Amino acid sequence: MDAFEIVGGKRLRGQVRINGAKNAALPQMAAAIMADSPVTLTDVPNLADVRMLGRILGELGVQVSRKGGALCCRVVDDKPVRARYELVRQMRASICVLGPLLARRGKAQVSMPGGCAIGDRPVDLHLRGLAALGAEIRLEGGYIVATAKRLRGAEVFLGGPFGSTVTGTANVMMAATLARGTTTIEMAACEPEVVDLADLLNAMGAKIRGHGTPRIVIEGVRSLSGCRHRLIPDRIEAATFMVAAAITNGDVTVGNCRPAHQMAVIDRLRRIGVEVERNGRGVAVSSARRLNPVDLVTQPFPGFPTDVQAQLMALLCLADGNSIITEKIYPDRFMHVGELGRMGARLRKEGPTVIVEGVKNLIGAPVMASDLRASAALVLAGLAAQGPTRVSRVYHIDRGYEKIEQRLAALGADIRRIDEPMS
Ligand code: EPU
């Protein structure tokens, strides 16, 4: 199994280009199920999750082929409707085939995704939203079985105990594009990935407005056609590189990054004392030695993203005082706390909150990646730590960051991938 060996203490300098967004790519690939001609997405990162959805789509009659950064998704068989448990359980985001299958093929059988390392992740809002559009939904042998002759527009409320749902909004919005009549989604997710999906769907012939606000209105159309669409940059990858610059007292320009998608992250970084400036080539991030503690609460967009909570915790471990981090999206998303503790971090978890007592140094250690963003945090901690760190099970990080070790090494990090024998 692959691992990273990192020798910390190198200042990162230079420029890095951010790839297209993983979480924009996945629902957009699924949207191709509904198109009468090929959908080509460009700037698509070559990631394990993208390949996994490509496999699932392949079994659903959608041929997915890559040419450089472009992914062409073409329907070659519109009969299959079943997304298997063996594949879906490996990637929760595969639930995003549910809406498109139902809308275009009248039936979907998608394995219920189940929990994962970041906690319980129900799909009740997805199902309620699709039921409101007229789908009949039942559970059968661990599969969601949804049927509808033709969906009909409706008013759909997507608020849950932790706010809206990103892939739930994507599912209902996609399904509603082919429904009869008008759908209004209230308390829709406002994340840039939802906006990018709506932009793709409109380019395919859908009639969506209000995306980017909590009320999205969709007028159903009879059919959708293919198009070519460039993905938005990955705001989580961008934030991760910003923290990499900050935690190494570095000076890095993050290119292909949209500051409007990063307001909350930039705000926290500036309060910590990190310099963040726009320049002609992107967002320049540099940091002197002193880091101020801050309080941090994760929230739906435009609030601070849960997907950057672990990375910022790694940074705050080295701040000059106590910080308080509260997770309001996934209250159990703290798998990194124990591992950071192995590196000398002083962290105390109390319910959905972690109190971070800043220390002078982190100390390299063998640590274990548990989920995608937690792994990123361990790599960041390793970059700053004294001495060597080994991060095992980096297949988690490969799900969401393309060749991260090569890109960090290009900025001056001492990091390499090794094949670690199983113990
Ligand atoms: N929720 C419900 N019911 C539902 C759906 C969600 O209660 O039917 C709850 C969740 O348990 C959570 C909150 O609502 O507490 C938000 O979940 P959401 O549905 O928005 O998450 P998601 O769509 O499954 C996406 C990203 C995640 C990211 C979250 C939150 C994709 C493919 N995944 O997940 O990304 O953390 O939104 O922003 O877009 C990652 O990339 O590492 C990752 C986990």
Tab-separated table of C-alpha atoms and ligand atoms in Angstrom:
chain	number	residue	atom	x	y	z
A	1	MET	CA	0.000	0.000	0.000
A	2	ASP	CA	1.316	3.466	-0.832
A	3	ALA	CA	2.533	5.804	1.892
A	4	PHE	CA	4.195	9.209	1.939
A	5	GLU	CA	7.521	9.857	3.590
A	6	ILE	CA	7.927	13.476	4.504
A	7	VAL	CA	10.830	15.303	6.061
A	8	GLY	CA	9.374	18.476	7.498
A	9	GLY	CA	10.811	21.927	7.809
A	10	LYS	CA	11.190	22.989	4.168
A	11	ARG	CA	9.676	26.336	3.199
A	12	LEU	CA	7.404	26.013	0.184
A	13	ARG	CA	7.915	28.557	-2.588
A	14	GLY	CA	6.713	28.988	-6.127
A	15	GLN	CA	3.541	28.495	-8.038
A	16	VAL	CA	0.968	25.732	-8.197
A	17	ARG	CA	-1.983	25.338	-10.552
A	18	ILE	CA	-5.255	24.133	-9.106
A	19	ASN	CA	-7.169	21.431	-10.985
A	20	GLY	CA	-10.856	21.336	-11.819
A	21	ALA	CA	-13.079	20.489	-8.866
A	22	LYS	CA	-13.663	16.842	-7.962
A	23	ASN	CA	-17.018	17.620	-6.385
A	24	ALA	CA	-18.107	19.503	-9.486
A	25	ALA	CA	-16.933	16.700	-11.793
A	26	LEU	CA	-18.871	13.870	-10.131
A	27	PRO	CA	-22.487	15.120	-10.472
A	28	GLN	CA	-21.703	16.551	-13.903
A	29	MET	CA	-20.526	13.167	-15.145
A	30	ALA	CA	-23.791	11.715	-13.820
A	31	ALA	CA	-25.765	14.413	-15.656
A	32	ALA	CA	-24.551	12.916	-18.925
A	33	ILE	CA	-27.016	10.035	-18.314
A	34	MET	CA	-29.758	12.503	-19.275
A	35	ALA	CA	-28.181	13.861	-22.468
A	36	ASP	CA	-29.106	12.819	-26.004
A	37	SER	CA	-25.558	13.483	-27.228
A	38	PRO	CA	-22.076	13.404	-25.601
A	39	VAL	CA	-21.180	15.689	-22.707
A	40	THR	CA	-17.535	16.737	-22.618
A	41	LEU	CA	-16.139	18.119	-19.386
A	42	THR	CA	-12.760	19.794	-19.416
A	43	ASP	CA	-10.125	20.321	-16.725
A	44	VAL	CA	-11.255	17.101	-15.060
A	45	PRO	CA	-8.726	15.871	-12.502
A	46	ASN	CA	-7.489	12.312	-12.909
A	47	LEU	CA	-8.550	11.021	-9.515
A	48	ALA	CA	-9.568	7.686	-8.059
A	49	ASP	CA	-13.101	9.017	-7.380
A	50	VAL	CA	-13.512	10.203	-10.965
A	51	ARG	CA	-12.350	6.822	-12.271
A	52	MET	CA	-14.696	5.029	-9.874
A	53	LEU	CA	-17.711	7.005	-11.097
A	54	GLY	CA	-16.520	6.313	-14.654
A	55	ARG	CA	-16.763	2.590	-13.840
A	56	ILE	CA	-20.234	2.941	-12.391
A	57	LEU	CA	-21.376	4.961	-15.409
A	58	GLY	CA	-19.819	2.330	-17.684
A	59	GLU	CA	-22.111	-0.272	-16.109
A	60	LEU	CA	-24.997	2.146	-16.633
A	61	GLY	CA	-24.371	2.340	-20.362
A	62	VAL	CA	-22.399	5.583	-20.377
A	63	GLN	CA	-19.037	5.314	-22.085
A	64	VAL	CA	-16.516	7.580	-20.363
A	65	SER	CA	-13.283	8.306	-22.212
A	66	ARG	CA	-10.447	10.634	-21.310
A	67	LYS	CA	-8.244	12.698	-23.586
A	68	GLY	CA	-5.858	14.771	-21.507
A	69	GLY	CA	-7.973	16.791	-19.107
A	70	ALA	CA	-11.168	16.260	-21.122
A	71	LEU	CA	-13.672	13.587	-20.199
A	72	CYS	CA	-16.233	12.624	-22.796
A	73	CYS	CA	-19.375	10.929	-21.457
A	74	ARG	CA	-21.553	9.288	-24.130
A	75	VAL	CA	-24.657	7.179	-23.618
A	76	VAL	CA	-24.345	3.954	-25.596
A	77	ASP	CA	-27.101	1.970	-23.865
A	78	ASP	CA	-30.027	3.591	-22.085
A	79	LYS	CA	-31.436	0.423	-20.488
A	80	PRO	CA	-29.320	-0.269	-17.366
A	81	VAL	CA	-30.587	1.277	-14.120
A	82	ARG	CA	-28.661	-0.534	-11.390
A	83	ALA	CA	-25.658	0.915	-9.526
A	84	ARG	CA	-24.149	-2.020	-7.634
A	85	TYR	CA	-23.392	-2.137	-3.917
A	86	GLU	CA	-19.818	-3.320	-4.539
A	87	LEU	CA	-19.056	-0.056	-6.349
A	88	VAL	CA	-21.350	2.403	-4.555
A	89	ARG	CA	-20.014	1.425	-1.143
A	90	GLN	CA	-16.567	2.576	-2.249
A	91	MET	CA	-17.781	6.088	-3.021
A	92	ARG	CA	-20.804	7.726	-1.497
A	93	ALA	CA	-20.985	10.371	-4.198
A	94	SER	CA	-22.243	7.671	-6.590
A	95	ILE	CA	-25.694	8.483	-5.178
A	96	CYS	CA	-25.691	11.315	-7.744
A	97	VAL	CA	-26.708	8.876	-10.497
A	98	LEU	CA	-30.084	8.443	-8.778
A	99	GLY	CA	-31.801	11.633	-10.021
A	100	PRO	CA	-30.566	11.372	-13.634
A	101	LEU	CA	-31.494	7.667	-13.956
A	102	LEU	CA	-34.953	8.282	-12.597
A	103	ALA	CA	-35.584	11.318	-14.778
A	104	ARG	CA	-34.292	9.837	-18.048
A	105	ARG	CA	-34.897	6.097	-17.697
A	106	GLY	CA	-37.920	6.114	-15.383
A	107	LYS	CA	-36.271	3.775	-12.910
A	108	ALA	CA	-33.197	3.618	-10.692
A	109	GLN	CA	-31.812	0.959	-8.403
A	110	VAL	CA	-28.955	2.441	-6.448
A	111	SER	CA	-27.317	0.777	-3.497
A	112	MET	CA	-27.871	2.639	-0.229
A	113	PRO	CA	-24.461	4.197	0.469
A	114	GLY	CA	-24.192	3.613	4.240
A	115	GLY	CA	-21.930	5.432	6.714
A	116	CYS	CA	-18.289	6.340	6.272
A	117	ALA	CA	-15.270	7.530	8.210
A	118	ILE	CA	-16.638	11.038	8.649
A	119	GLY	CA	-19.846	9.853	10.303
A	120	ASP	CA	-23.457	8.962	9.497
A	121	ARG	CA	-24.420	10.335	6.158
A	122	PRO	CA	-28.129	9.822	5.540
A	123	VAL	CA	-29.788	10.372	2.144
A	124	ASP	CA	-33.296	11.028	3.450
A	125	LEU	CA	-33.400	14.509	1.916
A	126	HIS	CA	-32.506	13.155	-1.538
A	127	LEU	CA	-35.325	10.632	-1.274
A	128	ARG	CA	-37.881	13.093	0.082
A	129	GLY	CA	-37.031	15.518	-2.714
A	130	LEU	CA	-37.435	12.904	-5.434
A	131	ALA	CA	-40.656	11.627	-3.837
A	132	ALA	CA	-42.012	15.171	-3.941
A	133	LEU	CA	-41.426	15.085	-7.718
A	134	GLY	CA	-43.678	12.038	-7.899
A	135	ALA	CA	-41.194	9.173	-7.679
A	136	GLU	CA	-42.220	5.997	-5.920
A	137	ILE	CA	-39.395	4.996	-3.659
A	138	ARG	CA	-38.823	1.824	-1.692
A	139	LEU	CA	-35.897	0.030	-0.126
A	140	GLU	CA	-35.217	-3.483	-1.361
A	141	GLY	CA	-32.298	-5.605	-0.218
A	142	GLY	CA	-30.149	-2.568	0.585
A	143	TYR	CA	-31.060	-0.830	-2.671
A	144	ILE	CA	-33.028	2.342	-3.211
A	145	VAL	CA	-35.542	1.452	-5.897
A	146	ALA	CA	-37.138	4.540	-7.417
A	147	THR	CA	-39.643	4.606	-10.261
A	148	ALA	CA	-41.628	7.299	-12.060
A	149	LYS	CA	-43.229	7.435	-15.509
A	150	ARG	CA	-42.516	11.133	-15.815
A	151	LEU	CA	-41.616	13.273	-12.851
A	152	ARG	CA	-43.731	16.364	-12.224
A	153	GLY	CA	-42.618	19.738	-10.941
A	154	ALA	CA	-43.237	20.464	-7.268
A	155	GLU	CA	-42.143	22.531	-4.321
A	156	VAL	CA	-39.290	20.799	-2.538
A	157	PHE	CA	-37.767	21.746	0.803
A	158	LEU	CA	-34.220	20.448	1.292
A	159	GLY	CA	-33.382	21.684	4.799
A	160	GLY	CA	-32.129	19.115	7.305
A	161	PRO	CA	-30.665	19.272	10.796
A	162	PHE	CA	-27.279	20.340	9.394
A	163	GLY	CA	-28.512	22.731	6.734
A	164	SER	CA	-29.046	21.844	3.114
A	165	THR	CA	-27.516	18.979	1.180
A	166	VAL	CA	-25.078	19.435	-1.680
A	167	THR	CA	-25.527	16.163	-3.582
A	168	GLY	CA	-29.206	16.103	-2.569
A	169	THR	CA	-29.695	19.480	-4.263
A	170	ALA	CA	-27.799	18.139	-7.274
A	171	ASN	CA	-30.017	15.044	-7.472
A	172	VAL	CA	-33.306	16.911	-7.197
A	173	MET	CA	-32.173	19.700	-9.541
A	174	MET	CA	-31.041	17.202	-12.179
A	175	ALA	CA	-34.254	15.186	-11.909
A	176	ALA	CA	-36.402	18.335	-12.122
A	177	THR	CA	-34.834	19.436	-15.414
A	178	LEU	CA	-36.780	16.692	-17.230
A	179	ALA	CA	-39.943	16.876	-15.080
A	180	ARG	CA	-43.288	18.154	-16.379
A	181	GLY	CA	-43.840	21.685	-15.039
A	182	THR	CA	-41.941	23.891	-12.646
A	183	THR	CA	-39.991	22.847	-9.548
A	184	THR	CA	-38.947	25.172	-6.768
A	185	ILE	CA	-36.234	23.960	-4.420
A	186	GLU	CA	-36.267	25.841	-1.124
A	187	MET	CA	-33.204	25.734	1.101
A	188	ALA	CA	-31.105	24.553	-1.778
A	189	ALA	CA	-27.355	24.230	-1.250
A	190	CYS	CA	-25.500	27.335	-2.494
A	191	GLU	CA	-22.098	25.685	-2.971
A	192	PRO	CA	-20.180	26.680	-6.124
A	193	GLU	CA	-20.316	23.035	-7.268
A	194	VAL	CA	-24.131	23.254	-7.378
A	195	VAL	CA	-23.881	26.479	-9.382
A	196	ASP	CA	-21.452	24.870	-11.802
A	197	LEU	CA	-23.793	21.902	-12.243
A	198	ALA	CA	-26.682	24.262	-13.004
A	199	ASP	CA	-24.503	26.066	-15.542
A	200	LEU	CA	-23.739	22.752	-17.231
A	201	LEU	CA	-27.415	21.735	-17.237
A	202	ASN	CA	-28.437	25.092	-18.721
A	203	ALA	CA	-25.830	24.630	-21.436
A	204	MET	CA	-27.485	21.233	-22.085
A	205	GLY	CA	-30.838	22.974	-22.582
A	206	ALA	CA	-32.278	23.011	-19.056
A	207	LYS	CA	-34.096	26.051	-17.668
A	208	ILE	CA	-32.716	26.703	-14.213
A	209	ARG	CA	-32.542	29.992	-12.391
A	210	GLY	CA	-31.678	31.089	-8.868
A	211	HIS	CA	-28.746	28.687	-8.514
A	212	GLY	CA	-26.290	30.044	-5.971
A	213	THR	CA	-29.230	31.145	-3.772
A	214	PRO	CA	-31.350	29.022	-1.412
A	215	ARG	CA	-34.244	29.074	-3.921
A	216	ILE	CA	-33.681	27.364	-7.239
A	217	VAL	CA	-36.454	27.359	-9.849
A	218	ILE	CA	-36.419	24.771	-12.617
A	219	GLU	CA	-38.793	24.692	-15.564
A	220	GLY	CA	-38.890	21.192	-16.910
A	221	VAL	CA	-37.919	20.562	-20.552
A	222	ARG	CA	-38.506	17.503	-22.744
A	223	SER	CA	-34.902	16.688	-23.523
A	224	LEU	CA	-31.309	17.664	-22.901
A	225	SER	CA	-28.436	17.598	-25.345
A	226	GLY	CA	-24.681	17.284	-24.921
A	227	CYS	CA	-22.281	20.193	-24.612
A	228	ARG	CA	-18.734	21.079	-23.650
A	229	HIS	CA	-18.178	22.551	-20.194
A	230	ARG	CA	-15.128	23.559	-18.215
A	231	LEU	CA	-15.170	22.711	-14.506
A	232	ILE	CA	-14.656	25.353	-11.837
A	233	PRO	CA	-11.334	25.124	-9.984
A	234	ASP	CA	-11.263	22.935	-6.894
A	235	ARG	CA	-11.686	25.324	-3.961
A	236	ILE	CA	-10.758	22.644	-1.428
A	237	GLU	CA	-7.536	21.793	-3.219
A	238	ALA	CA	-6.765	25.512	-3.437
A	239	ALA	CA	-7.375	25.949	0.288
A	240	THR	CA	-5.158	22.954	1.043
A	241	PHE	CA	-2.256	24.491	-0.876
A	242	MET	CA	-2.867	27.829	0.851
A	243	VAL	CA	-2.529	26.116	4.211
A	244	ALA	CA	0.577	24.295	2.933
A	245	ALA	CA	2.154	27.684	2.243
A	246	ALA	CA	1.080	29.036	5.623
A	247	ILE	CA	2.222	26.063	7.686
A	248	THR	CA	5.705	26.039	6.138
A	249	ASN	CA	6.222	29.804	6.446
A	250	GLY	CA	6.270	29.666	2.699
A	251	ASP	CA	5.425	31.914	-0.209
A	252	VAL	CA	3.226	30.262	-2.796
A	253	THR	CA	1.046	31.605	-5.581
A	254	VAL	CA	-2.027	29.471	-6.045
A	255	GLY	CA	-3.107	29.739	-9.679
A	256	ASN	CA	-6.503	28.885	-11.230
A	257	CYS	CA	-8.251	29.804	-8.007
A	258	ARG	CA	-11.403	31.881	-7.588
A	259	PRO	CA	-11.110	34.112	-4.529
A	260	ALA	CA	-14.916	34.542	-4.497
A	261	HIS	CA	-15.160	30.837	-3.627
A	262	GLN	CA	-12.575	31.187	-0.852
A	263	MET	CA	-13.811	34.149	1.182
A	264	ALA	CA	-14.254	32.258	4.455
A	265	VAL	CA	-10.896	30.480	4.168
A	266	ILE	CA	-9.078	33.692	3.243
A	267	ASP	CA	-10.764	35.518	6.130
A	268	ARG	CA	-9.580	32.906	8.669
A	269	LEU	CA	-6.081	32.771	7.201
A	270	ARG	CA	-5.743	36.548	7.418
A	271	ARG	CA	-6.911	36.522	11.027
A	272	ILE	CA	-4.300	33.911	11.759
A	273	GLY	CA	-1.761	36.344	10.380
A	274	VAL	CA	-1.166	34.759	7.004
A	275	GLU	CA	-0.777	37.186	4.115
A	276	VAL	CA	-3.144	36.504	1.265
A	277	GLU	CA	-3.016	38.774	-1.778
A	278	ARG	CA	-4.351	38.561	-5.296
A	279	ASN	CA	-1.804	39.043	-8.010
A	280	GLY	CA	-1.839	38.625	-11.771
A	281	ARG	CA	-1.141	34.918	-11.523
A	282	GLY	CA	-3.528	33.940	-8.731
A	283	VAL	CA	-3.653	34.195	-4.965
A	284	ALA	CA	-0.300	34.697	-3.258
A	285	VAL	CA	-0.061	33.221	0.219
A	286	SER	CA	2.867	33.873	2.502
A	287	SER	CA	3.442	33.631	6.176
A	288	ALA	CA	5.959	34.816	8.697
A	289	ARG	CA	6.650	32.764	11.806
A	290	ARG	CA	3.888	33.953	14.111
A	291	LEU	CA	0.404	32.449	13.852
A	292	ASN	CA	-2.525	33.844	15.865
A	293	PRO	CA	-5.141	31.507	17.303
A	294	VAL	CA	-8.699	31.863	15.931
A	295	ASP	CA	-12.145	30.401	16.424
A	296	LEU	CA	-13.602	28.478	13.553
A	297	VAL	CA	-17.076	27.130	12.834
A	298	THR	CA	-17.793	25.049	9.742
A	299	GLN	CA	-20.944	26.005	7.873
A	300	PRO	CA	-22.579	25.593	4.495
A	301	PHE	CA	-21.222	27.872	1.744
A	302	PRO	CA	-20.346	30.734	1.932
A	303	GLY	CA	-19.338	29.761	5.483
A	304	PHE	CA	-16.108	27.962	6.299
A	305	PRO	CA	-16.097	24.567	4.505
A	306	THR	CA	-16.054	21.355	6.512
A	307	ASP	CA	-13.681	20.016	3.851
A	308	VAL	CA	-10.971	22.415	5.082
A	309	GLN	CA	-11.546	21.956	8.815
A	310	ALA	CA	-8.868	19.275	9.256
A	311	GLN	CA	-6.260	21.236	7.289
A	312	LEU	CA	-6.864	24.389	9.310
A	313	MET	CA	-6.638	22.403	12.516
A	314	ALA	CA	-3.160	21.278	11.478
A	315	LEU	CA	-2.192	24.926	11.031
A	316	LEU	CA	-3.735	26.056	14.326
A	317	CYS	CA	-1.756	23.376	16.180
A	318	LEU	CA	1.187	25.744	15.687
A	319	ALA	CA	-0.574	28.984	16.650
A	320	ASP	CA	0.474	31.107	19.546
A	321	GLY	CA	-2.475	30.338	21.874
A	322	ASN	CA	-5.763	28.431	22.019
A	323	SER	CA	-8.175	28.038	19.124
A	324	ILE	CA	-11.673	26.584	19.129
A	325	ILE	CA	-12.927	24.581	16.153
A	326	THR	CA	-16.589	23.606	15.929
A	327	GLU	CA	-17.875	21.232	13.257
A	328	LYS	CA	-21.478	22.033	12.321
A	329	ILE	CA	-21.792	19.864	9.208
A	330	TYR	CA	-20.328	16.512	10.309
A	331	PRO	CA	-20.082	16.550	14.131
A	332	ASP	CA	-17.916	13.391	14.092
A	333	ARG	CA	-15.445	14.510	11.441
A	334	PHE	CA	-12.440	14.452	13.753
A	335	MET	CA	-10.534	11.305	12.777
A	336	HIS	CA	-7.387	13.412	12.418
A	337	VAL	CA	-7.407	14.525	16.072
A	338	GLY	CA	-5.816	11.345	17.432
A	339	GLU	CA	-3.222	11.209	14.655
A	340	LEU	CA	-2.234	14.876	15.065
A	341	GLY	CA	-1.881	14.093	18.774
A	342	ARG	CA	0.756	11.496	17.836
A	343	MET	CA	2.729	14.345	16.333
A	344	GLY	CA	2.685	16.368	19.527
A	345	ALA	CA	-0.465	18.442	18.914
A	346	ARG	CA	-2.429	19.359	22.030
A	347	LEU	CA	-6.072	18.806	21.191
A	348	ARG	CA	-9.103	18.266	23.369
A	349	LYS	CA	-12.340	17.124	21.796
A	350	GLU	CA	-15.612	17.984	23.473
A	351	GLY	CA	-18.610	16.896	21.392
A	352	PRO	CA	-18.487	18.633	18.017
A	353	THR	CA	-15.779	21.004	19.241
A	354	VAL	CA	-12.021	20.689	19.475
A	355	ILE	CA	-9.904	22.993	21.571
A	356	VAL	CA	-6.509	23.400	20.000
A	357	GLU	CA	-3.724	24.484	22.309
A	358	GLY	CA	-0.948	25.794	20.118
A	359	VAL	CA	2.487	24.194	20.500
A	360	LYS	CA	5.893	25.449	19.347
A	361	ASN	CA	6.628	22.422	17.160
A	362	LEU	CA	5.058	19.312	15.789
A	363	ILE	CA	7.234	16.219	15.806
A	364	GLY	CA	7.308	13.778	12.896
A	365	ALA	CA	5.750	10.354	13.512
A	366	PRO	CA	4.167	7.443	11.666
A	367	VAL	CA	0.480	8.290	11.213
A	368	MET	CA	-2.465	6.783	9.413
A	369	ALA	CA	-4.752	8.455	6.885
A	370	SER	CA	-8.436	7.781	7.578
A	371	ASP	CA	-10.372	9.882	5.090
A	372	LEU	CA	-9.563	12.286	2.319
A	373	ARG	CA	-9.325	15.618	4.130
A	374	ALA	CA	-7.956	14.150	7.368
A	375	SER	CA	-5.121	12.701	5.288
A	376	ALA	CA	-4.424	16.089	3.767
A	377	ALA	CA	-4.152	17.512	7.278
A	378	LEU	CA	-1.587	14.866	8.239
A	379	VAL	CA	0.505	15.641	5.167
A	380	LEU	CA	0.394	19.347	6.054
A	381	ALA	CA	1.406	18.602	9.628
A	382	GLY	CA	4.251	16.460	8.284
A	383	LEU	CA	5.490	19.336	6.121
A	384	ALA	CA	5.825	21.505	9.215
A	385	ALA	CA	7.031	18.889	11.684
A	386	GLN	CA	10.542	18.353	12.930
A	387	GLY	CA	11.945	15.118	11.568
A	388	PRO	CA	10.399	12.440	9.378
A	389	THR	CA	6.706	11.619	9.136
A	390	ARG	CA	5.226	8.610	7.401
A	391	VAL	CA	1.585	8.905	6.336
A	392	SER	CA	0.177	5.445	5.607
A	393	ARG	CA	-2.842	4.553	3.465
A	394	VAL	CA	-2.566	7.519	1.157
A	395	TYR	CA	-5.094	5.955	-1.195
A	396	HIS	CA	-7.504	8.175	0.730
A	397	ILE	CA	-5.663	11.284	-0.406
A	398	ASP	CA	-5.444	10.002	-3.993
A	399	ARG	CA	-9.239	10.088	-4.115
A	400	GLY	CA	-9.236	13.858	-4.095
A	401	TYR	CA	-5.782	15.257	-4.888
A	402	GLU	CA	-3.977	14.427	-8.122
A	403	LYS	CA	-0.269	13.724	-7.623
A	404	ILE	CA	-0.178	15.891	-4.523
A	405	GLU	CA	3.298	14.695	-3.539
A	406	GLN	CA	4.760	15.725	-6.903
A	407	ARG	CA	3.127	19.131	-6.731
A	408	LEU	CA	4.328	19.716	-3.160
A	409	ALA	CA	7.815	18.527	-4.099
A	410	ALA	CA	7.838	21.008	-6.995
A	411	LEU	CA	7.299	23.733	-4.377
A	412	GLY	CA	10.288	22.496	-2.391
A	413	ALA	CA	8.770	19.952	-0.017
A	414	ASP	CA	10.744	16.859	0.908
A	415	ILE	CA	8.067	14.246	0.244
A	416	ARG	CA	8.055	10.978	-1.628
A	417	ARG	CA	5.699	8.110	-2.279
A	418	ILE	CA	6.816	4.702	-1.152
A	419	ASP	CA	5.308	1.261	-1.364
A	420	GLU	CA	4.816	0.318	2.260
A	421	PRO	CA	4.679	-3.403	2.968
A	422	MET	CA	1.486	-4.489	4.751
A	423	SER	CA	2.145	-5.214	8.399
B	1	EPU	N1	-27.683	15.211	5.305
B	1	EPU	C1	-28.878	14.747	5.796
B	1	EPU	N2	-29.725	14.126	4.935
B	1	EPU	C2	-29.446	13.967	3.609
B	1	EPU	C3	-28.219	14.463	3.125
B	1	EPU	C4	-27.360	15.089	4.006
B	1	EPU	O1	-29.169	14.890	6.979
B	1	EPU	O2	-30.255	13.403	2.875
B	1	EPU	C5	-26.728	15.880	6.228
B	1	EPU	C6	-25.359	15.233	6.246
B	1	EPU	O3	-25.295	14.137	7.122
B	1	EPU	C7	-24.482	16.392	6.666
B	1	EPU	C8	-25.143	17.580	5.976
B	1	EPU	O4	-26.496	17.175	5.718
B	1	EPU	O5	-24.559	16.567	8.043
B	1	EPU	C9	-24.493	18.003	4.681
B	1	EPU	O6	-24.332	16.876	3.816
B	1	EPU	P1	-24.332	16.987	2.242
B	1	EPU	O7	-25.434	16.139	1.704
B	1	EPU	O8	-24.308	18.408	1.829
B	1	EPU	O9	-22.971	16.284	1.858
B	1	EPU	P2	-22.693	15.517	0.531
B	1	EPU	O10	-23.448	16.138	-0.574
B	1	EPU	O11	-22.862	14.047	0.760
B	1	EPU	C10	-20.704	16.991	-0.275
B	1	EPU	C11	-19.275	16.771	-0.629
B	1	EPU	C12	-18.470	16.490	0.627
B	1	EPU	C13	-18.637	17.681	1.574
B	1	EPU	C14	-20.122	17.939	1.848
B	1	EPU	C15	-20.377	19.156	2.691
B	1	EPU	C16	-19.469	15.809	-2.837
B	1	EPU	C17	-19.271	14.636	-3.718
B	1	EPU	N3	-19.198	15.633	-1.541
B	1	EPU	O12	-21.159	15.780	0.340
B	1	EPU	O13	-17.114	16.378	0.225
B	1	EPU	O14	-17.959	17.431	2.773
B	1	EPU	O15	-20.827	18.101	0.593
B	1	EPU	O16	-19.902	20.296	2.066
B	1	EPU	O17	-19.795	16.878	-3.311
B	1	EPU	C18	-14.915	15.601	0.291
B	1	EPU	O18	-14.754	16.060	-0.850
B	1	EPU	O19	-13.955	15.205	1.003
B	1	EPU	C19	-16.262	15.497	0.835
B	1	EPU	C20	-16.574	14.680	1.828
